[in-house]
Short mmCIF file of C-alpha atoms in Angstrom, two decimals:
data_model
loop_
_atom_site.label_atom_id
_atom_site.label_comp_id
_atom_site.label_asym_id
_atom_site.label_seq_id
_atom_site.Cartn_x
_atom_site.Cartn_y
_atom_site.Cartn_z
CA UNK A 513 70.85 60.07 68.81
CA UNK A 514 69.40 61.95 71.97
CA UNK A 515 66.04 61.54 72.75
CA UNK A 516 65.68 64.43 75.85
CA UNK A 517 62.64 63.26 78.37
CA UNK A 518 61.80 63.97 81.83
CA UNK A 519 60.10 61.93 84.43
CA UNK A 520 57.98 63.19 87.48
CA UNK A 521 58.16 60.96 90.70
CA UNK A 522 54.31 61.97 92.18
CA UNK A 523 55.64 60.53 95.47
CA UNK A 524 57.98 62.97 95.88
CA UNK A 525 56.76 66.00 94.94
CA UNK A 526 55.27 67.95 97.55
CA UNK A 527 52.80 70.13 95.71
CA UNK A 528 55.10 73.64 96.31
CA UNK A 529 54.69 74.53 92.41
CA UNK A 530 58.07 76.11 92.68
CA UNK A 531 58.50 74.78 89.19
CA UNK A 532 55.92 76.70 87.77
CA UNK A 533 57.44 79.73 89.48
CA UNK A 534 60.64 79.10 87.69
CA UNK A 535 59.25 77.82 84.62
CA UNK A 536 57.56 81.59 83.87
CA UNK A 537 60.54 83.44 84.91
CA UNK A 538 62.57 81.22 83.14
CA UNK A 539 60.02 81.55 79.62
CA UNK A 540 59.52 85.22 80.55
CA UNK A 541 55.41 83.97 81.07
CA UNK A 542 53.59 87.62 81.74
CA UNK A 543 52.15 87.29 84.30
CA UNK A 544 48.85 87.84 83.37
CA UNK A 545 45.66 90.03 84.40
CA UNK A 546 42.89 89.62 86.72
CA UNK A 547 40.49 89.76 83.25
CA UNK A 548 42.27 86.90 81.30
CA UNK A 549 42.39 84.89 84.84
CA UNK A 550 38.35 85.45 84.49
CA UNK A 551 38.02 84.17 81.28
CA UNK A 552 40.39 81.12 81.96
CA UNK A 553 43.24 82.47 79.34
CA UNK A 554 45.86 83.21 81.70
CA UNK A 555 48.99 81.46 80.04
CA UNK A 556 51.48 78.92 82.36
CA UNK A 557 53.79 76.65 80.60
CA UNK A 558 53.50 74.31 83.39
CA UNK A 559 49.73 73.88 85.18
CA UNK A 560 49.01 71.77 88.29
CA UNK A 561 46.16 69.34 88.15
CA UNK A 562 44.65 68.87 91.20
CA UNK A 563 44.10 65.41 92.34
CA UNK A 564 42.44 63.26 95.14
CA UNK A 565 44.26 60.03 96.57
CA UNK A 566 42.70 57.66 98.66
CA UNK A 567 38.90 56.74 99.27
CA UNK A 568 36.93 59.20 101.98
CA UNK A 569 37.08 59.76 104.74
CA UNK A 570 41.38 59.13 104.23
CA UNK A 571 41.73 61.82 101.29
CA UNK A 572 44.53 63.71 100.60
CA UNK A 573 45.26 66.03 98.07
CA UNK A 574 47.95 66.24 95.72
CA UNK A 575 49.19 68.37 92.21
CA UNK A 576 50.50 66.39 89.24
CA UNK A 577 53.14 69.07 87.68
CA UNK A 578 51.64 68.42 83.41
CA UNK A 579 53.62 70.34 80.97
CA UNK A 580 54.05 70.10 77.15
CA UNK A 581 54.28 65.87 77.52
CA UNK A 582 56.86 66.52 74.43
CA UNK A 583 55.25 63.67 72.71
CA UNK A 584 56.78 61.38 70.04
CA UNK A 585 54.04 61.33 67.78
CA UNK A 586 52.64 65.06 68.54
CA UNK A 587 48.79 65.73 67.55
CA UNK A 588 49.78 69.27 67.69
CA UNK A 589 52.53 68.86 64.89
CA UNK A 590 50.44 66.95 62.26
CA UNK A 591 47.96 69.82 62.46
CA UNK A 592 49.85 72.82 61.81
CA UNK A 593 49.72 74.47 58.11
CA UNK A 594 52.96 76.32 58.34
CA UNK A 595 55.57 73.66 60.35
CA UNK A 596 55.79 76.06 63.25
CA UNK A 597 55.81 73.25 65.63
CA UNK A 598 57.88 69.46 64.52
CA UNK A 599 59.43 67.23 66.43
CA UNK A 600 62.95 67.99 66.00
CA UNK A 601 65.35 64.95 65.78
CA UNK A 602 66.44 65.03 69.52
CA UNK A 603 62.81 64.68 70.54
CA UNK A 604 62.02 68.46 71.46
CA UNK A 605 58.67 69.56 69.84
CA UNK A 606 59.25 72.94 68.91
CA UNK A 607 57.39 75.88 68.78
CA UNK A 608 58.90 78.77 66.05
CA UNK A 609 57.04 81.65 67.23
CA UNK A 610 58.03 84.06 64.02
CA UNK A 611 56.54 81.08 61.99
CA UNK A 612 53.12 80.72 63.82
CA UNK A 613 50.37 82.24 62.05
CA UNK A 614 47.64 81.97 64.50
CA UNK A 615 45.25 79.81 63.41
CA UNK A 616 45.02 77.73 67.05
CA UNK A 617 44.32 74.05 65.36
CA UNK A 618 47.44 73.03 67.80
CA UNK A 619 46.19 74.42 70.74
CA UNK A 620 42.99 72.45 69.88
CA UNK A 621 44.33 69.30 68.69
CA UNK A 622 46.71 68.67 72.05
CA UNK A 623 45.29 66.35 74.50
CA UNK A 624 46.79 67.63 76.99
CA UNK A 625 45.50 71.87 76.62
CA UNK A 626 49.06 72.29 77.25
CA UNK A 627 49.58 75.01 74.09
CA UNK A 628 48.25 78.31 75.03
CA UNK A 629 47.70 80.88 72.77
CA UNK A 630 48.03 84.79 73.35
CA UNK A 631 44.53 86.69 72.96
CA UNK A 632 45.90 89.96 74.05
CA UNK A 633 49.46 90.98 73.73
CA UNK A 634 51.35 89.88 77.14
CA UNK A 635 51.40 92.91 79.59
CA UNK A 636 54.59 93.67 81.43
CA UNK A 637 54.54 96.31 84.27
CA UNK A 638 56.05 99.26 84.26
CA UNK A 639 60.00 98.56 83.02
CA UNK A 640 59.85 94.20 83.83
CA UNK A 641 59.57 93.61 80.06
CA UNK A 642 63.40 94.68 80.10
CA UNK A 643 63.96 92.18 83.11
CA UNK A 644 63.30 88.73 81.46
CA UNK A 645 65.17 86.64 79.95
CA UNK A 646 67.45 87.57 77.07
CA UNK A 647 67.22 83.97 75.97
CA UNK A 648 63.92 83.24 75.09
CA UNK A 649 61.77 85.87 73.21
CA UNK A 650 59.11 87.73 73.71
CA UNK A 651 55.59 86.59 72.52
CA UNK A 652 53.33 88.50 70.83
CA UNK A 653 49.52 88.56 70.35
CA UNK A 654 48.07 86.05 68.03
CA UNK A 655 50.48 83.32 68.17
CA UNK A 656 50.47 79.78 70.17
CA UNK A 657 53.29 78.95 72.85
CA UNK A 658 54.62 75.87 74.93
CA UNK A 659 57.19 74.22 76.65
CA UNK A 660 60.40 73.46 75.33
CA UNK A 661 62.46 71.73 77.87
CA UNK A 662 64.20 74.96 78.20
CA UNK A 663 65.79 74.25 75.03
CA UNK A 664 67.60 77.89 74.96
CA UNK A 665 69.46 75.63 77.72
CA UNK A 666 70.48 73.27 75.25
CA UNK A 667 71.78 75.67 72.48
CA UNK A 668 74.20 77.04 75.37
CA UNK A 669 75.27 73.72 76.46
CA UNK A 670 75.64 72.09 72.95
CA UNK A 671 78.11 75.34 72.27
CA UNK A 672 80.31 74.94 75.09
CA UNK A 673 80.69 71.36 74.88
CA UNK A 674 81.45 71.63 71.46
CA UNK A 675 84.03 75.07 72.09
CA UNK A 676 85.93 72.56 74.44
CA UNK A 677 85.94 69.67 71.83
CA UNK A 678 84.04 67.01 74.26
CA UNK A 679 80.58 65.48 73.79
CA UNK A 680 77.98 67.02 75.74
CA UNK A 681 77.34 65.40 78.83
CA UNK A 682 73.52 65.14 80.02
CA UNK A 683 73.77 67.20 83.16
CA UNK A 684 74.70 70.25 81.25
CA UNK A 685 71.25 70.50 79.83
CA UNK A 686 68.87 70.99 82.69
CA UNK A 687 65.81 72.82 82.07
CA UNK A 688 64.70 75.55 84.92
CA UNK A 689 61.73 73.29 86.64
CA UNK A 690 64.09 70.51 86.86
CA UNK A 691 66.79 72.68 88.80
CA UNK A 692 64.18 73.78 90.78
CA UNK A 693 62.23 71.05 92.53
CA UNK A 694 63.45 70.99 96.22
CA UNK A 695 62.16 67.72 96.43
CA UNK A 696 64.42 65.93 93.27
CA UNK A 697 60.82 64.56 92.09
CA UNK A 698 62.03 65.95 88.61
CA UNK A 699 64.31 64.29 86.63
CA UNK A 700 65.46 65.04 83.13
CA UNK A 701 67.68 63.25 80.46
CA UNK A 702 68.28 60.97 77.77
CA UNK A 703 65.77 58.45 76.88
CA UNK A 704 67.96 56.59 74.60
CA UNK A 705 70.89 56.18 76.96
CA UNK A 706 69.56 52.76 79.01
CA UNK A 707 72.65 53.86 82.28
CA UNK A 708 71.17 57.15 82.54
CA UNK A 709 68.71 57.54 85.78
CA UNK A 710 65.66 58.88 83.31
CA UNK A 711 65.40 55.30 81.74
CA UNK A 712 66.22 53.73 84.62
CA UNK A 713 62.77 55.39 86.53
CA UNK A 714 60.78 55.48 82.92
CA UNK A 715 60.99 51.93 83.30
CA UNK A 716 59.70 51.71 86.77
CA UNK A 717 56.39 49.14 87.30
CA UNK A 718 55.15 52.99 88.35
CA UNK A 719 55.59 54.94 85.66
CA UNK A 720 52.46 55.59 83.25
CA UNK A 721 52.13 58.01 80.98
CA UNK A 722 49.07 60.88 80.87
CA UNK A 723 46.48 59.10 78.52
CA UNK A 724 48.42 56.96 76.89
CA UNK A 725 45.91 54.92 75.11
CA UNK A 726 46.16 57.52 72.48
CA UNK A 727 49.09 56.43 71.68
CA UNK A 728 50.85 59.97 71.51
CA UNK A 729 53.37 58.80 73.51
CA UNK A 730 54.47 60.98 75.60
CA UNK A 731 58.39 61.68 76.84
CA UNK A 732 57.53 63.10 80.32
CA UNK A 733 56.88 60.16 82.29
CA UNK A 734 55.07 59.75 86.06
CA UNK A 735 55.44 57.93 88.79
CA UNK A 736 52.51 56.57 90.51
CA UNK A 737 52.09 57.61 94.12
CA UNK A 738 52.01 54.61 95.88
CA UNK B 533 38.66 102.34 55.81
CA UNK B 534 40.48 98.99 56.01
CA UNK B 535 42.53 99.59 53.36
CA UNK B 536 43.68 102.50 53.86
CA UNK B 537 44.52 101.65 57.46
CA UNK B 538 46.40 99.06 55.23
CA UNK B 539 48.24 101.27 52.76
CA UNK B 540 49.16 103.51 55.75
CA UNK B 541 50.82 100.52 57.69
CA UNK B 542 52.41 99.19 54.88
CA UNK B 543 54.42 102.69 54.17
CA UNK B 544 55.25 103.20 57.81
CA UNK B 545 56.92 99.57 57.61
CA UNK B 546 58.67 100.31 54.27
CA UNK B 547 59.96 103.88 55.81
CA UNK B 548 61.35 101.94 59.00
CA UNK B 549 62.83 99.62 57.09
CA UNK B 550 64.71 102.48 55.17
CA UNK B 551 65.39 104.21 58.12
CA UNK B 552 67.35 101.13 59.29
CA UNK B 553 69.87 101.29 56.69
CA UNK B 554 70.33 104.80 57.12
CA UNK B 555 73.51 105.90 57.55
CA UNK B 556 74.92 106.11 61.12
CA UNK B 557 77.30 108.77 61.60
CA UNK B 558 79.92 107.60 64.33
CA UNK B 559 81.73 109.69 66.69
CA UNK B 560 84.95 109.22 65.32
CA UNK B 561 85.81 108.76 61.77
CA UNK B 562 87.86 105.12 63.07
CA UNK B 563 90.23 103.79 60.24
CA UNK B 564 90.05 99.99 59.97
CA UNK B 565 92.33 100.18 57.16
CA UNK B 566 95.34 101.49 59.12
CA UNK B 567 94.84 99.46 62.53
CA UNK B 568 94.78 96.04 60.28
CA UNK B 569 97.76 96.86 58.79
CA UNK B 570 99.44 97.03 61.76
CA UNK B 571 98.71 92.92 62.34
CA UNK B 572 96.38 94.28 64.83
CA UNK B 573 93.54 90.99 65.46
CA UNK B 574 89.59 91.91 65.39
CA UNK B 575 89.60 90.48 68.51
CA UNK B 576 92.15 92.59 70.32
CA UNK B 577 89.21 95.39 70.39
CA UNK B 578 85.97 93.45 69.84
CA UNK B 579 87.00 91.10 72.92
CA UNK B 580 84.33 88.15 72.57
CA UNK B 581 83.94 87.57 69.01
CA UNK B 582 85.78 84.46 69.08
CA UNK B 583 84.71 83.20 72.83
CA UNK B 584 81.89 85.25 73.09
CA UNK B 585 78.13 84.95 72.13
CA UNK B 586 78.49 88.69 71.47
CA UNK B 587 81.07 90.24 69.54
CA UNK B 588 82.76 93.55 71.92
CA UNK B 589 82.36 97.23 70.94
CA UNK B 590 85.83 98.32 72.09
CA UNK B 591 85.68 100.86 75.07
CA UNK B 592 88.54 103.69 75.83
CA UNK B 593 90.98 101.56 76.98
CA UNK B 594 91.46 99.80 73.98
CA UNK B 595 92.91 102.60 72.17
CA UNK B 596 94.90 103.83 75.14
CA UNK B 597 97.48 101.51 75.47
CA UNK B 598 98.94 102.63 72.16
CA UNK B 599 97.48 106.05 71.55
CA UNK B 600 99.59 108.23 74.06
CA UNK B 601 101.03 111.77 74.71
CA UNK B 602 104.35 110.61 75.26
CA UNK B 603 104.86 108.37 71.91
CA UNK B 604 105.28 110.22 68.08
CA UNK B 605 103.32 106.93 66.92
CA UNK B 606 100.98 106.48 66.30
CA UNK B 607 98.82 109.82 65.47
CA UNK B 608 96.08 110.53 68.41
CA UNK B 609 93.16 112.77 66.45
CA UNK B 610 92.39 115.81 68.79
CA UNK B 611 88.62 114.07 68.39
CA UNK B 612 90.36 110.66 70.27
CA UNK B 613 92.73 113.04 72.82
CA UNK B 614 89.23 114.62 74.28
CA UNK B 615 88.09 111.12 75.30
CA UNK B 616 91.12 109.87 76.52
CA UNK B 617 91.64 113.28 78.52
CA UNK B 618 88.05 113.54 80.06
CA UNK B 619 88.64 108.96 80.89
CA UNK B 620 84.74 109.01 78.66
CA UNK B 621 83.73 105.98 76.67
CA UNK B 622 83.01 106.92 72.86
CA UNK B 623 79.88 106.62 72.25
CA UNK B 624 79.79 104.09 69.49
CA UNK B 625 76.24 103.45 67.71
CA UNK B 626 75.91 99.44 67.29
CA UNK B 627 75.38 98.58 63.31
CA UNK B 628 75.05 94.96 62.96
CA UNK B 629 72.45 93.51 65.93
CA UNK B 630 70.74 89.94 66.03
CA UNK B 631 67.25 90.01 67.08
CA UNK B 632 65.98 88.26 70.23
CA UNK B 633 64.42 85.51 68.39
CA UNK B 634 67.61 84.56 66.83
CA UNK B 635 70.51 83.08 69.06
CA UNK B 636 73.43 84.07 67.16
CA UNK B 637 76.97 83.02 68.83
CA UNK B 638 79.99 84.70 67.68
CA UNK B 639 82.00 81.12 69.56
CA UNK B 640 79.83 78.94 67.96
CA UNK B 641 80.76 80.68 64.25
CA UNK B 642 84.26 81.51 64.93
CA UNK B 643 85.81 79.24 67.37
CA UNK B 644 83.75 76.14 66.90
CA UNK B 645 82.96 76.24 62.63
CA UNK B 646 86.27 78.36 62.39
CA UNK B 647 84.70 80.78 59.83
CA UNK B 648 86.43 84.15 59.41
CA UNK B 649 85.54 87.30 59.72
CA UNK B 650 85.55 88.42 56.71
CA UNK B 651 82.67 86.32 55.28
CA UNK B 652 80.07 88.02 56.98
CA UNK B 653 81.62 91.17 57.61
CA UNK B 654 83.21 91.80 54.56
CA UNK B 655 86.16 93.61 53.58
CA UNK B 656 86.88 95.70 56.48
CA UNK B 657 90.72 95.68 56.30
CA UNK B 658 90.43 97.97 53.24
CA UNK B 659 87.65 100.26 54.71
CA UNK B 660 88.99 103.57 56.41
CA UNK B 661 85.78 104.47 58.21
CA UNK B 662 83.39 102.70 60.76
CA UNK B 663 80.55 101.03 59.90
CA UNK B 664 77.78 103.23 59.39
CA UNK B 665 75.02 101.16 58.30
CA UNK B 666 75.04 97.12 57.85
CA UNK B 667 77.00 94.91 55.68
CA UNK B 668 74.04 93.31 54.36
CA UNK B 669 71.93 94.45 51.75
CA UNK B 670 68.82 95.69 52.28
CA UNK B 671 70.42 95.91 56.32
CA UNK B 672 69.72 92.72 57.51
CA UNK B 673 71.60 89.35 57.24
CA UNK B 674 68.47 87.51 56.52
CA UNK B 675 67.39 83.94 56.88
CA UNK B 676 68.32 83.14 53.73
CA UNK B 677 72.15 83.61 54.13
CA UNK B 678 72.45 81.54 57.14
CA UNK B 679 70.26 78.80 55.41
CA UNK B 680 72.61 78.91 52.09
CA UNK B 681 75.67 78.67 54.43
CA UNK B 682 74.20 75.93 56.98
CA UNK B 683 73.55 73.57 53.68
CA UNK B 684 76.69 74.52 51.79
CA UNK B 685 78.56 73.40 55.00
CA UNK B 686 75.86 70.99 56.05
CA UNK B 687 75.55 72.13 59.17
CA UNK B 688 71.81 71.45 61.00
CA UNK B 689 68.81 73.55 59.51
CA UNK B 690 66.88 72.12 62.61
CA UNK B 691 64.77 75.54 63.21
CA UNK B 692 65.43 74.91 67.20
CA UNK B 693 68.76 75.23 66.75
CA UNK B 694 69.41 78.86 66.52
CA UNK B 695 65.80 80.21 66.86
CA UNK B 696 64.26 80.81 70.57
#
């Protein structure tokens, strides 16, 4: 069986958040309004943490890219009263919007304050609610939201694989932020296969995962910068 | 106050609901019947249902290549001639319509699973009109019919899989 992860070389990436960029447009994100920036609810899939390498005065700055971690063993799913988020079998944690009732114990329950729920119901300018993506619906107020990996991606993949009677091969299914990075600091695949270049780098003497002493164990893996 | 706001919402729902299995009257009174018994394929008008995620609505051209002037068969309806004439697409009204939360592939049904037509849109060789209103009682598929089908066949009921 598949087990889809991703893993995020911090020495490459450059900071450019060009993944974010693509992540909204890709998840039809609103993009939000000066008031819910002020009261820290604007929604992004995909946030940047700022960080500080190095001891003063030699400091530099960098952005670790932290998105749904897609964990194995998912505080968010154990949590929710209705099953609008599970694991699925391929390792995706999914989110059914039309399922979600609301009641936020996900959003509070993930480490990582990578759920975000919508307080107000997303605002499109003008006629751009007709310009996102047909692929991925439209939120509405009242219900929690995450990353996927893109898995609207997968669906189309899995179909034409499977319309031209071949197994699916893992560079069909490439979720936006991954196609995006200029850098290649992104890398996406299957866990389980041990040849494929994801479990190749998750196995790097770099690669940690975010707080892994909680033993959520995460599927999107970093790579120390050195 | 509350629950009247309630009742209020509640019977604007149920009307809408109504409303969408209201008839639709289409602009031409199109014969299934007759086409199918001339061996003619869904497909051959609704290009796409079988390598498609959506299923065609035919456009003018698809009935031009057999309904001419210069042929005694078949019959063009005046209604038909004024289209083809004026070169203007009939303006068909869509029936049957996923919504966005669902991905629903016409290739994945019919070319991949090999399921006909027939079991979802019925019996449309024998029906001598259009669709006006949805196969489906109460005029929508429902959840509950692609579950029953995904378990007879044992096909995933992994939510991710179709929703989005």
């Amino acid at each position: 069986m598949v087990r889809w992860g991703m893993v995020i070389d911090l020495d490459k990436c450059s900071g450019c958040q060009a993944c974010g960029v693509a992540c909204a447009a890709e998840s039809n994100v609103a993009p939000g309004s000066p008031r819910e920036a002020w009261k820290g609810r604007l929604i992004r899939w995909l946030q940047f943490l700022p960080q500080a390498e190095g001891t003063y005065p030699n400091v530099a700055a960098a952005l670790q890219p932290m998105m749904c971690q897609q964990c194995d063993r998912p505080a968010c799913t154990y949590v929710c009263p209705v099953s609008a988020t599970y694991p699925n079998p391929q390792g995706i944690v999914a989110q059914i919007y039309w399922r979600c009732i609301g009641c936020r114990y996900c959003i509070n329950a993930c480490p990582y304050t990578t759920k975000w729920f919508n307080w107000w119901e997303p605002q499109w300018a003008g006629n751009t609610a007709k310009a996102t993506n047909p692929d991925v619906e439209l939120r509405q107020k009242g219900i929690s939201e995450k990353c996927l990996f893109c898995s609207h991606r997968l669906q189309r993949a899995k179909e034409r694989a499977r319309a031209e009677r071949r197994p699916l091969a893992s560079h069909e299914y490439v979720p936006a932020c991954v196609e995006a990075c200029p850098t290649g600091a992104i890398v996406f695949g299957d866990l389980e296969d041990p040849q494929s270049e994801v479990s190749k780098l998750a196995r790097s003497p770099r690669a940690f995962r975010v707080l892994e002493e909680l033993g959520t164990k995460p599927k999107v893996i970093y790579l120390k910068s050195t | 106050m509350g629950r009247i706001t309630k009742v209020i919402a509640g019977w604007a729902l149920g009307l809408s609901a109504l409303a969408s299995c209201e008839d639709k009257e289409q602009p031409i009174a199109f014969p299934h019947a007759k086409h199918v018994a001339l061996k003619m394929e869904c497909v051959s008008c609704h290009t796409g249902a079988r390598d498609q995620t959506h299923a065609g609505i035919p456009w003018i051209h698809s009935c031009t290549p057999c309904h001419r002037l210069d042929r005694p068969f078949p019959k063009t309806p005046p209604e038909l001639l004024e289209y083809i004439n004026a070169v203007k697409e009939i303006p068909w009204l869509q029936v049957h319509r996923a919504p966005r939360h669902v991905y629903f592939s016409h290739r994945r049904h019919v070319a991949v699973a090999g399921i006909d037509c027939a079991e979802c849109h019925g019996d449309v060789q024998s029906m001598d009109r259009p669709f006006s209103r949805p196969m489906f009682p109460a005029g929508q598929a429902g959840m509950d019919r692609c579950i029953d089908c995904h378990r007879k066949e044992r096909v995933t009921t992994d939510c991710l899989a179709c929703h989005r």
